[in-house]
Short mmCIF file of C-alpha atoms in Angstrom, two decimals:
data_model
loop_
_atom_site.label_atom_id
_atom_site.label_comp_id
_atom_site.label_asym_id
_atom_site.label_seq_id
_atom_site.Cartn_x
_atom_site.Cartn_y
_atom_site.Cartn_z
CA UNK W 675 56.50 47.57 158.57
CA UNK W 676 57.97 44.55 156.80
CA UNK W 677 56.16 41.47 155.55
CA UNK W 678 56.99 38.43 153.41
CA UNK W 679 54.82 36.93 150.65
CA UNK W 680 55.23 33.91 148.42
CA UNK W 681 53.83 36.01 145.57
CA UNK W 682 53.64 39.79 145.63
CA UNK W 683 51.49 41.44 142.94
CA UNK W 684 51.80 45.13 142.07
CA UNK W 685 48.58 46.49 140.53
CA UNK W 686 44.86 45.85 140.93
CA UNK W 687 43.86 46.28 137.30
CA UNK W 688 42.78 43.53 134.91
CA UNK W 689 46.09 41.65 135.08
CA UNK W 690 46.62 42.01 138.85
CA UNK W 691 43.17 40.76 139.84
CA UNK W 692 43.15 37.96 137.28
CA UNK W 693 46.63 36.71 138.28
CA UNK W 694 45.75 36.79 142.00
CA UNK W 695 42.41 35.04 141.43
CA UNK W 696 43.86 32.33 139.19
CA UNK W 697 46.76 31.64 141.55
CA UNK W 698 44.33 31.28 144.47
CA UNK W 699 41.98 29.11 142.41
CA UNK W 700 44.82 26.73 141.50
CA UNK W 701 46.52 26.77 144.91
CA UNK W 702 44.39 28.13 147.75
CA UNK W 703 47.23 27.93 150.29
CA UNK W 704 49.50 30.28 148.35
CA UNK W 705 50.40 33.44 150.29
CA UNK W 706 49.69 36.51 148.10
CA UNK W 707 50.03 40.25 148.72
CA UNK W 708 48.49 42.80 146.32
CA UNK W 709 49.73 46.40 146.30
CA UNK W 710 47.02 48.73 144.94
CA UNK W 711 46.06 52.18 146.27
CA UNK W 712 42.80 52.64 144.33
CA UNK W 713 39.39 51.96 145.88
CA UNK W 714 37.65 51.45 142.52
CA UNK W 715 38.33 49.13 139.57
CA UNK W 716 36.98 50.12 136.13
CA UNK W 717 36.03 48.02 133.13
CA UNK W 718 37.65 50.45 130.73
CA UNK W 719 36.81 48.67 127.43
CA UNK W 720 33.22 49.95 127.83
CA UNK W 721 34.33 53.58 128.02
CA UNK W 722 34.18 53.84 124.20
CA UNK W 723 30.47 53.07 124.47
CA UNK W 724 30.01 55.46 127.41
CA UNK W 725 31.48 58.25 125.26
CA UNK W 726 28.74 57.64 122.67
CA UNK W 727 25.95 57.38 125.27
CA UNK W 728 25.26 53.69 124.74
CA UNK W 729 26.61 52.30 128.05
CA UNK W 730 26.13 53.39 131.65
CA UNK W 731 29.38 54.69 133.18
CA UNK W 732 28.40 53.51 136.66
CA UNK W 733 28.21 49.94 135.40
CA UNK W 734 31.92 50.08 134.49
CA UNK W 735 32.93 50.57 138.15
CA UNK W 736 33.19 48.05 141.00
CA UNK W 737 34.86 48.36 144.36
CA UNK W 738 38.38 46.95 144.55
CA UNK W 739 37.39 45.20 147.79
CA UNK W 740 34.72 43.19 145.96
CA UNK W 741 37.22 41.92 143.36
CA UNK W 742 40.35 41.08 145.37
CA UNK W 743 40.04 37.34 146.08
CA UNK W 744 39.53 36.07 149.62
CA UNK W 745 42.81 35.28 151.33
CA UNK W 746 44.81 37.85 149.35
CA UNK W 747 46.37 40.55 151.54
CA UNK W 748 45.38 43.95 150.10
CA UNK W 749 48.14 46.51 150.66
CA UNK W 750 46.45 49.87 150.01
CA UNK W 751 49.62 51.77 149.11
CA UNK W 752 51.66 52.99 146.16
CA UNK W 753 54.64 50.85 145.18
CA UNK W 754 57.67 53.11 144.89
CA UNK W 755 61.05 51.32 144.70
CA UNK W 756 62.36 47.92 143.69
CA UNK W 757 65.27 46.07 145.25
CA UNK W 758 65.31 42.92 143.09
CA UNK W 759 68.67 41.75 144.40
CA UNK W 760 67.08 41.40 147.85
CA UNK W 761 63.57 40.43 146.64
CA UNK W 762 62.09 43.56 148.12
CA UNK W 763 59.55 46.26 147.18
CA UNK W 764 59.34 49.54 149.12
CA UNK W 765 56.13 51.59 149.13
CA UNK W 766 55.74 55.37 149.19
CA UNK W 767 54.78 55.00 152.85
CA UNK W 768 58.22 53.49 153.51
CA UNK W 769 56.97 49.95 154.16
CA UNK W 770 59.01 47.03 152.87
CA UNK W 771 57.57 43.83 151.41
CA UNK W 772 59.63 40.76 150.59
CA UNK W 773 58.65 38.13 148.09
CA UNK W 774 59.63 34.80 146.59
CA UNK W 775 57.98 35.82 143.30
CA UNK W 776 56.98 39.26 142.06
CA UNK W 777 54.30 40.05 139.47
CA UNK W 778 54.59 43.60 138.12
CA UNK W 779 51.30 44.70 136.55
CA UNK W 780 50.53 48.35 137.50
CA UNK W 781 49.29 49.25 134.01
CA UNK W 782 50.42 52.41 132.25
CA UNK W 783 49.95 56.10 132.92
CA UNK W 784 48.32 58.80 130.84
CA UNK W 785 51.04 61.31 129.93
CA UNK W 786 49.51 64.45 128.34
CA UNK W 787 52.71 66.33 129.24
CA UNK W 788 54.38 64.65 126.25
CA UNK W 789 52.39 66.95 123.91
CA UNK W 790 52.78 70.70 124.44
CA UNK W 791 49.58 72.38 125.65
CA UNK W 792 47.59 69.14 125.88
CA UNK W 793 47.18 69.14 129.66
CA UNK W 794 45.81 72.69 129.52
CA UNK W 795 43.42 71.76 126.68
CA UNK W 796 42.17 68.78 128.70
CA UNK W 797 41.84 70.86 131.88
CA UNK W 798 39.83 73.51 130.02
CA UNK W 799 37.57 70.84 128.51
CA UNK W 800 38.39 71.98 124.96
CA UNK W 801 39.34 68.45 123.90
CA UNK W 802 37.87 65.18 125.11
CA UNK W 803 39.15 61.67 125.62
CA UNK W 804 37.41 58.40 126.38
CA UNK W 805 40.67 57.39 128.06
CA UNK W 806 40.19 59.90 130.87
CA UNK W 807 36.56 61.06 130.97
CA UNK W 808 34.09 59.38 128.58
CA UNK W 809 31.16 61.32 130.05
CA UNK W 810 32.86 64.55 128.91
CA UNK W 811 33.21 63.06 125.40
CA UNK W 812 29.45 62.56 125.25
CA UNK W 813 28.84 66.11 126.49
CA UNK W 814 31.00 67.58 123.69
CA UNK W 815 29.47 65.27 121.05
CA UNK W 816 25.98 66.29 122.13
CA UNK W 817 26.82 70.01 121.97
CA UNK W 818 28.60 69.85 118.58
CA UNK W 819 26.85 71.94 115.93
CA UNK W 820 29.06 71.21 112.91
CA UNK W 821 32.48 72.19 111.55
CA UNK W 822 35.67 70.15 111.74
CA UNK W 823 35.56 67.08 114.00
CA UNK W 824 39.12 65.91 114.54
CA UNK W 825 40.06 62.50 115.93
CA UNK W 826 43.69 61.73 116.64
CA UNK W 827 46.21 59.58 118.49
CA UNK W 828 49.81 59.90 119.70
CA UNK W 829 53.05 58.22 118.63
CA UNK W 830 53.41 56.36 121.95
CA UNK W 831 51.96 52.89 122.56
CA UNK W 832 48.42 53.21 123.88
CA UNK W 833 45.78 51.06 125.53
CA UNK W 834 43.72 49.47 122.75
CA UNK W 835 45.17 50.88 119.53
CA UNK W 836 41.75 50.87 117.85
CA UNK W 837 39.97 52.99 120.47
CA UNK W 838 40.77 56.40 118.89
CA UNK W 839 38.81 55.44 115.76
CA UNK W 840 35.90 53.55 117.38
CA UNK W 841 34.49 56.75 118.86
CA UNK W 842 34.88 58.45 115.45
CA UNK W 843 32.61 55.91 113.74
CA UNK W 844 30.03 56.25 116.51
CA UNK W 845 30.29 60.06 116.33
CA UNK W 846 29.63 59.98 112.57
CA UNK W 847 26.36 58.12 113.18
CA UNK W 848 25.39 60.37 116.07
CA UNK W 849 26.10 63.53 114.02
CA UNK W 850 23.88 62.13 111.25
CA UNK W 851 21.08 61.43 113.72
CA UNK W 852 21.48 64.91 115.25
CA UNK W 853 21.26 66.54 111.80
CA UNK W 854 24.75 68.12 111.85
CA UNK W 855 26.68 65.62 109.69
CA UNK W 856 26.03 67.47 106.42
CA UNK W 857 27.93 70.52 107.67
CA UNK W 858 30.72 68.49 109.30
CA UNK W 859 34.10 67.29 108.06
CA UNK W 860 35.46 64.32 110.01
CA UNK W 861 39.25 64.07 110.01
CA UNK W 862 41.30 61.20 111.45
CA UNK W 863 44.97 62.17 111.87
CA UNK W 864 47.32 59.39 112.93
CA UNK W 865 51.10 58.88 113.04
CA UNK W 866 51.33 55.63 111.08
CA UNK W 867 50.95 54.97 107.36
CA UNK W 868 48.08 52.51 107.82
CA UNK W 869 44.76 52.68 109.66
CA UNK W 870 45.42 49.28 111.31
CA UNK W 871 48.43 46.97 111.53
CA UNK W 872 46.62 43.84 110.25
CA UNK W 873 45.90 44.11 106.53
CA UNK W 874 42.59 42.22 106.40
CA UNK W 875 41.25 44.50 109.17
CA UNK W 876 42.71 47.65 107.59
CA UNK W 877 40.92 46.79 104.33
CA UNK W 878 37.59 46.52 106.16
CA UNK W 879 38.16 49.78 108.03
CA UNK W 880 39.03 51.69 104.85
CA UNK W 881 35.66 50.58 103.45
CA UNK W 882 34.04 51.99 106.60
CA UNK W 883 35.99 55.23 106.07
CA UNK W 884 34.74 55.40 102.47
CA UNK W 885 31.14 54.76 103.49
CA UNK W 886 31.30 57.41 106.22
CA UNK W 887 33.18 59.92 104.03
CA UNK W 888 36.05 60.42 106.48
CA UNK W 889 39.32 62.19 105.66
CA UNK W 890 42.29 60.14 106.93
CA UNK W 891 45.64 61.92 107.32
CA UNK W 892 48.55 59.53 107.73
CA UNK W 893 52.06 60.22 109.13
CA UNK W 894 50.68 63.01 111.37
CA UNK W 895 52.64 63.30 114.62
CA UNK W 896 50.77 65.40 117.20
CA UNK W 897 53.22 67.83 118.85
CA UNK W 898 51.09 70.64 120.29
CA UNK W 899 47.50 71.61 121.10
CA UNK W 900 46.51 75.28 121.24
CA UNK W 901 43.43 75.29 123.49
CA UNK W 902 42.56 78.96 122.95
CA UNK W 903 42.71 78.93 119.15
CA UNK W 904 41.53 75.30 118.90
CA UNK W 905 44.39 74.17 116.69
CA UNK W 906 46.12 70.77 116.78
CA UNK W 907 49.69 71.08 115.53
CA UNK W 908 51.38 68.20 113.69
CA UNK W 909 54.72 67.36 112.20
CA UNK W 910 54.60 65.13 109.14
CA UNK W 911 56.63 62.01 109.83
CA UNK W 912 57.41 61.25 106.19
CA UNK W 913 59.99 62.40 103.69
CA UNK W 914 58.33 65.25 101.81
CA UNK W 915 61.22 65.98 99.45
CA UNK W 916 59.89 63.52 96.88
CA UNK W 917 57.13 65.98 95.97
CA UNK W 918 53.43 66.02 96.75
CA UNK W 919 51.74 68.46 99.07
CA UNK W 920 50.35 67.90 102.53
CA UNK W 921 47.60 70.50 102.55
CA UNK W 922 45.57 72.39 99.95
CA UNK W 923 47.32 75.57 101.13
CA UNK W 924 50.34 74.36 99.14
CA UNK W 925 48.57 73.85 95.81
CA UNK W 926 45.64 72.22 94.11
CA UNK W 927 44.00 68.91 95.03
CA UNK W 928 45.69 67.06 92.17
CA UNK W 929 49.13 67.65 93.70
CA UNK W 930 48.31 66.20 97.14
CA UNK W 931 50.51 63.40 98.45
CA UNK W 932 48.10 60.44 98.41
CA UNK W 933 50.16 58.50 100.94
CA UNK W 934 49.40 61.24 103.46
CA UNK W 935 45.91 62.30 102.42
CA UNK W 936 43.04 59.86 101.91
CA UNK W 937 39.63 61.24 100.90
CA UNK W 938 40.88 64.81 101.28
CA UNK W 939 38.65 67.46 102.87
CA UNK W 940 39.45 71.17 102.64
CA UNK W 941 39.50 71.92 106.37
CA UNK W 942 41.34 74.97 107.66
CA UNK W 943 45.07 74.30 108.09
CA UNK W 944 47.70 76.83 109.15
CA UNK W 945 51.35 76.22 108.31
CA UNK W 946 54.19 77.29 110.60
CA UNK W 947 57.55 76.13 109.25
CA UNK W 948 57.48 72.34 109.30
CA UNK W 949 54.31 72.22 111.39
CA UNK W 950 50.74 71.97 110.17
CA UNK W 951 47.92 73.18 112.42
CA UNK W 952 44.49 71.63 111.89
CA UNK W 953 41.76 73.94 113.18
CA UNK W 954 39.03 72.01 114.99
CA UNK W 955 35.55 72.58 116.40
CA UNK W 956 35.54 69.20 118.17
CA UNK W 957 38.56 67.08 119.05
CA UNK W 958 38.82 63.63 120.59
CA UNK W 959 42.20 62.10 121.22
CA UNK W 960 43.99 59.23 122.82
CA UNK W 961 46.55 61.05 124.98
CA UNK W 962 50.19 59.89 124.98
CA UNK W 963 50.81 57.02 127.38
CA UNK W 964 53.91 55.59 129.06
CA UNK W 965 55.04 53.32 131.88
CA UNK W 966 54.60 54.79 135.40
CA UNK W 967 57.62 56.73 136.69
CA UNK W 968 58.46 54.18 139.40
CA UNK W 969 58.74 51.56 136.65
CA UNK W 970 60.68 53.67 134.14
CA UNK W 971 63.24 54.62 136.79
CA UNK W 972 63.64 51.07 138.09
CA UNK W 973 66.14 48.27 137.42
CA UNK W 974 63.26 46.28 135.86
CA UNK W 975 62.79 48.60 132.88
CA UNK W 976 64.08 48.16 129.36
CA UNK W 977 65.42 51.24 127.54
CA UNK W 978 61.88 51.99 126.39
CA UNK W 979 60.70 52.31 130.00
CA UNK W 980 58.50 49.20 129.88
CA UNK W 981 59.30 46.14 132.03
CA UNK W 982 61.73 43.89 130.16
CA UNK W 983 60.32 40.37 129.80
CA UNK W 984 60.59 37.30 127.59
CA UNK W 985 57.86 37.54 124.94
CA UNK W 986 56.73 33.90 125.35
CA UNK W 987 57.03 33.31 129.11
CA UNK W 988 56.60 36.81 130.62
CA UNK W 989 59.60 36.09 132.87
CA UNK W 990 61.89 39.07 133.46
CA UNK W 991 64.97 39.03 131.24
CA UNK W 992 67.32 39.44 134.22
CA UNK W 993 65.48 38.39 137.40
CA UNK W 994 64.03 34.89 137.09
CA UNK W 995 61.56 35.27 139.98
CA UNK W 996 59.93 38.39 138.51
CA UNK W 997 57.12 38.32 135.93
CA UNK W 998 55.32 41.09 134.13
CA UNK W 999 52.47 41.23 131.64
CA UNK W 1000 49.70 43.52 130.48
CA UNK W 1001 50.14 47.18 129.61
CA UNK W 1002 53.35 47.82 131.57
CA UNK W 1003 55.37 45.02 129.95
CA UNK W 1004 57.42 45.33 126.78
CA UNK W 1005 55.61 42.39 125.17
CA UNK W 1006 55.50 43.30 121.45
CA UNK W 1007 51.72 43.15 121.10
CA UNK W 1008 48.79 45.53 121.54
CA UNK W 1009 47.96 46.61 125.07
CA UNK W 1010 44.44 45.19 125.51
CA UNK W 1011 42.38 43.26 128.03
CA UNK W 1012 42.12 40.46 125.46
CA UNK W 1013 45.91 40.11 125.46
CA UNK W 1014 45.87 39.89 129.26
CA UNK W 1015 43.19 37.19 129.04
CA UNK W 1016 45.73 35.00 127.20
CA UNK W 1017 48.86 36.14 129.06
CA UNK W 1018 47.65 35.43 132.60
CA UNK W 1019 47.26 31.61 132.28
CA UNK W 1020 50.83 31.39 130.94
CA UNK W 1021 52.32 33.57 133.69
CA UNK W 1022 50.36 31.70 136.39
CA UNK W 1023 51.43 28.29 135.05
CA UNK W 1024 55.05 29.44 135.06
CA UNK W 1025 54.92 30.81 138.62
CA UNK W 1026 53.26 27.66 139.99
CA UNK W 1027 55.78 25.46 138.21
CA UNK W 1028 58.67 27.53 139.56
CA UNK W 1029 57.31 27.30 143.12
CA UNK W 1030 57.20 23.54 142.67
CA UNK W 1031 60.44 22.84 140.76
CA UNK W 1032 62.28 26.10 139.96
CA UNK W 1033 61.55 25.50 136.27
CA UNK W 1034 59.14 27.10 133.82
CA UNK W 1035 56.07 25.28 132.53
CA UNK W 1036 55.71 24.30 128.88
CA UNK W 1037 53.00 26.95 128.31
CA UNK W 1038 53.90 29.82 125.99
CA UNK W 1039 52.17 33.01 124.85
CA UNK W 1040 51.95 33.53 121.07
CA UNK W 1041 51.12 37.24 121.17
CA UNK W 1042 47.36 36.83 120.77
CA UNK W 1043 45.42 40.01 121.25
CA UNK W 1044 42.15 41.33 119.97
CA UNK W 1045 40.62 44.72 119.38
CA UNK W 1046 36.84 44.94 119.15
CA UNK W 1047 36.51 47.71 116.56
CA UNK W 1048 33.09 49.28 116.92
CA UNK W 1049 32.17 50.78 113.53
CA UNK W 1050 28.76 52.23 114.45
CA UNK W 1051 25.81 51.77 116.77
CA UNK W 1052 25.06 48.06 116.42
CA UNK W 1053 28.08 47.16 114.26
CA UNK W 1054 31.54 45.81 115.01
CA UNK W 1055 34.62 44.15 113.53
CA UNK W 1056 36.77 41.89 115.74
CA UNK W 1057 40.49 42.17 115.02
CA UNK W 1058 42.26 39.13 116.48
CA UNK W 1059 45.94 38.61 115.74
CA UNK W 1060 49.25 37.25 117.02
CA UNK W 1061 52.84 38.54 117.24
CA UNK W 1062 53.28 38.18 113.47
CA UNK W 1063 50.14 40.26 112.80
CA UNK W 1064 48.40 37.19 111.42
CA UNK W 1065 44.61 37.35 111.64
CA UNK W 1066 43.93 34.64 114.24
CA UNK W 1067 40.35 34.13 115.51
CA UNK W 1068 40.24 32.59 118.98
CA UNK W 1069 38.58 29.13 118.92
CA UNK W 1070 37.24 29.76 122.45
CA UNK W 1071 35.28 32.81 121.31
CA UNK W 1072 34.02 30.87 118.28
CA UNK W 1073 32.00 28.71 120.67
CA UNK W 1074 29.63 31.56 121.48
CA UNK W 1075 26.42 31.73 119.43
CA UNK W 1076 26.85 35.43 118.55
CA UNK W 1077 30.18 34.81 116.83
CA UNK W 1078 30.23 34.97 113.03
CA UNK W 1079 32.15 33.04 110.40
CA UNK W 1080 34.28 36.02 109.40
CA UNK W 1081 34.88 38.46 112.26
CA UNK W 1082 37.05 40.67 110.02
CA UNK W 1083 33.83 42.08 108.52
CA UNK W 1084 31.24 44.32 110.18
CA UNK W 1085 28.40 42.44 111.90
CA UNK W 1086 25.63 43.25 114.38
CA UNK W 1087 26.27 40.05 116.32
CA UNK W 1088 29.80 41.23 117.15
CA UNK W 1089 28.24 44.36 118.69
CA UNK W 1090 26.25 42.07 121.01
CA UNK W 1091 29.58 40.43 121.94
CA UNK W 1092 31.12 43.82 122.76
CA UNK W 1093 28.21 45.33 124.67
CA UNK W 1094 26.91 42.32 126.59
CA UNK W 1095 29.04 39.18 126.46
CA UNK W 1096 32.55 40.62 126.97
CA UNK W 1097 31.58 42.56 130.13
CA UNK W 1098 29.92 39.40 131.46
CA UNK W 1099 33.04 37.32 130.76
CA UNK W 1100 35.21 40.02 132.35
CA UNK W 1101 33.36 40.27 135.68
CA UNK W 1102 32.28 36.63 136.01
CA UNK W 1103 35.22 34.72 134.54
CA UNK W 1104 38.43 36.78 134.18
CA UNK W 1105 38.11 38.60 137.50
CA UNK W 1106 37.45 35.26 139.20
CA UNK W 1107 40.56 33.66 137.72
CA UNK W 1108 38.76 31.39 135.28
CA UNK W 1109 40.54 30.81 131.98
CA UNK W 1110 38.43 31.97 129.02
#
């Protein structure tokens, strides 16, 4: 089978549905094909709340058929190969689709294979992840009776960089409520040297860490998970020759390297050469993530495996009739739904202008993204920032009555935004192609 479309979209996630809907809204006669094999579309930002039993998982799911706009041709297949020289995409089923313009937005893939033993640990249910099964996270949280609760994240880019710590703050409050917090050490091990890339937000989060008595271990690169012994193995991604110890096993508390250890807790750590194994009784992680194989092995990918695009226009760096945005693109910003909310209007304006005059529009994307950082049941911080990591509150969000003067600080009204308003905006505005 072979078919031609004015615009062919690959992916029925947030970006794919929003692009298709907005294009149709602005030009109803445009001929669009959407390649997406899945029957169900999930509102994944709520999975953090599902993992802490404060949101219904079923409410995060809607049928793909109910979201794909009328008049868009749904191709229920897997995209497989690109032939950009001939404006062609070939599916796994061997069907060919031609296009005038291509929008590549299949999202990213969870890649537990990048950490030794992780797939086995996930299969056995020893570790949990809101990224894959938030209901399992809640099951493990509920059954936790104390010990070491380890929260961690990989060195790869991930969907919503703040998600690995949101569930930790909620878990702390749940453990307190369940009466097990007093015999629990909470450890957050992460690969970077800062808890968050925007200083004003990092300062707020470190106050939350202090209040909740959490041990943060910086420069920890997760390399292996031993499911049977319940040990997470790390390499320390920092020069240790300057002195200072990583764990108490190497000396007394006074000699700890403070750049690595913050609010140290004496949890069990085993050393094996250059690796440090943190023993855990509960572990939540964001698994490693990467671009899907058919993207990484394609002529559209940059060396990093992500689709190579211009950071302001989302136009491909080599093929002018191809655009990419969202999680699969190499846009140098966080991979969040909020970023997509701002990227889509720019990409759509550029495609419509190119259809009309073979030129780009004057609209540009400044890197805006936001991360709603839940810091407890009923509390949240809203990190909003641009490419330069400047704290940049969105004037459009400021219009809503539950917004606060300073969203870099914890507030209950921001929780209302996260739990009620953002899902409403997602289903009723973004998915319908309305700019918000």
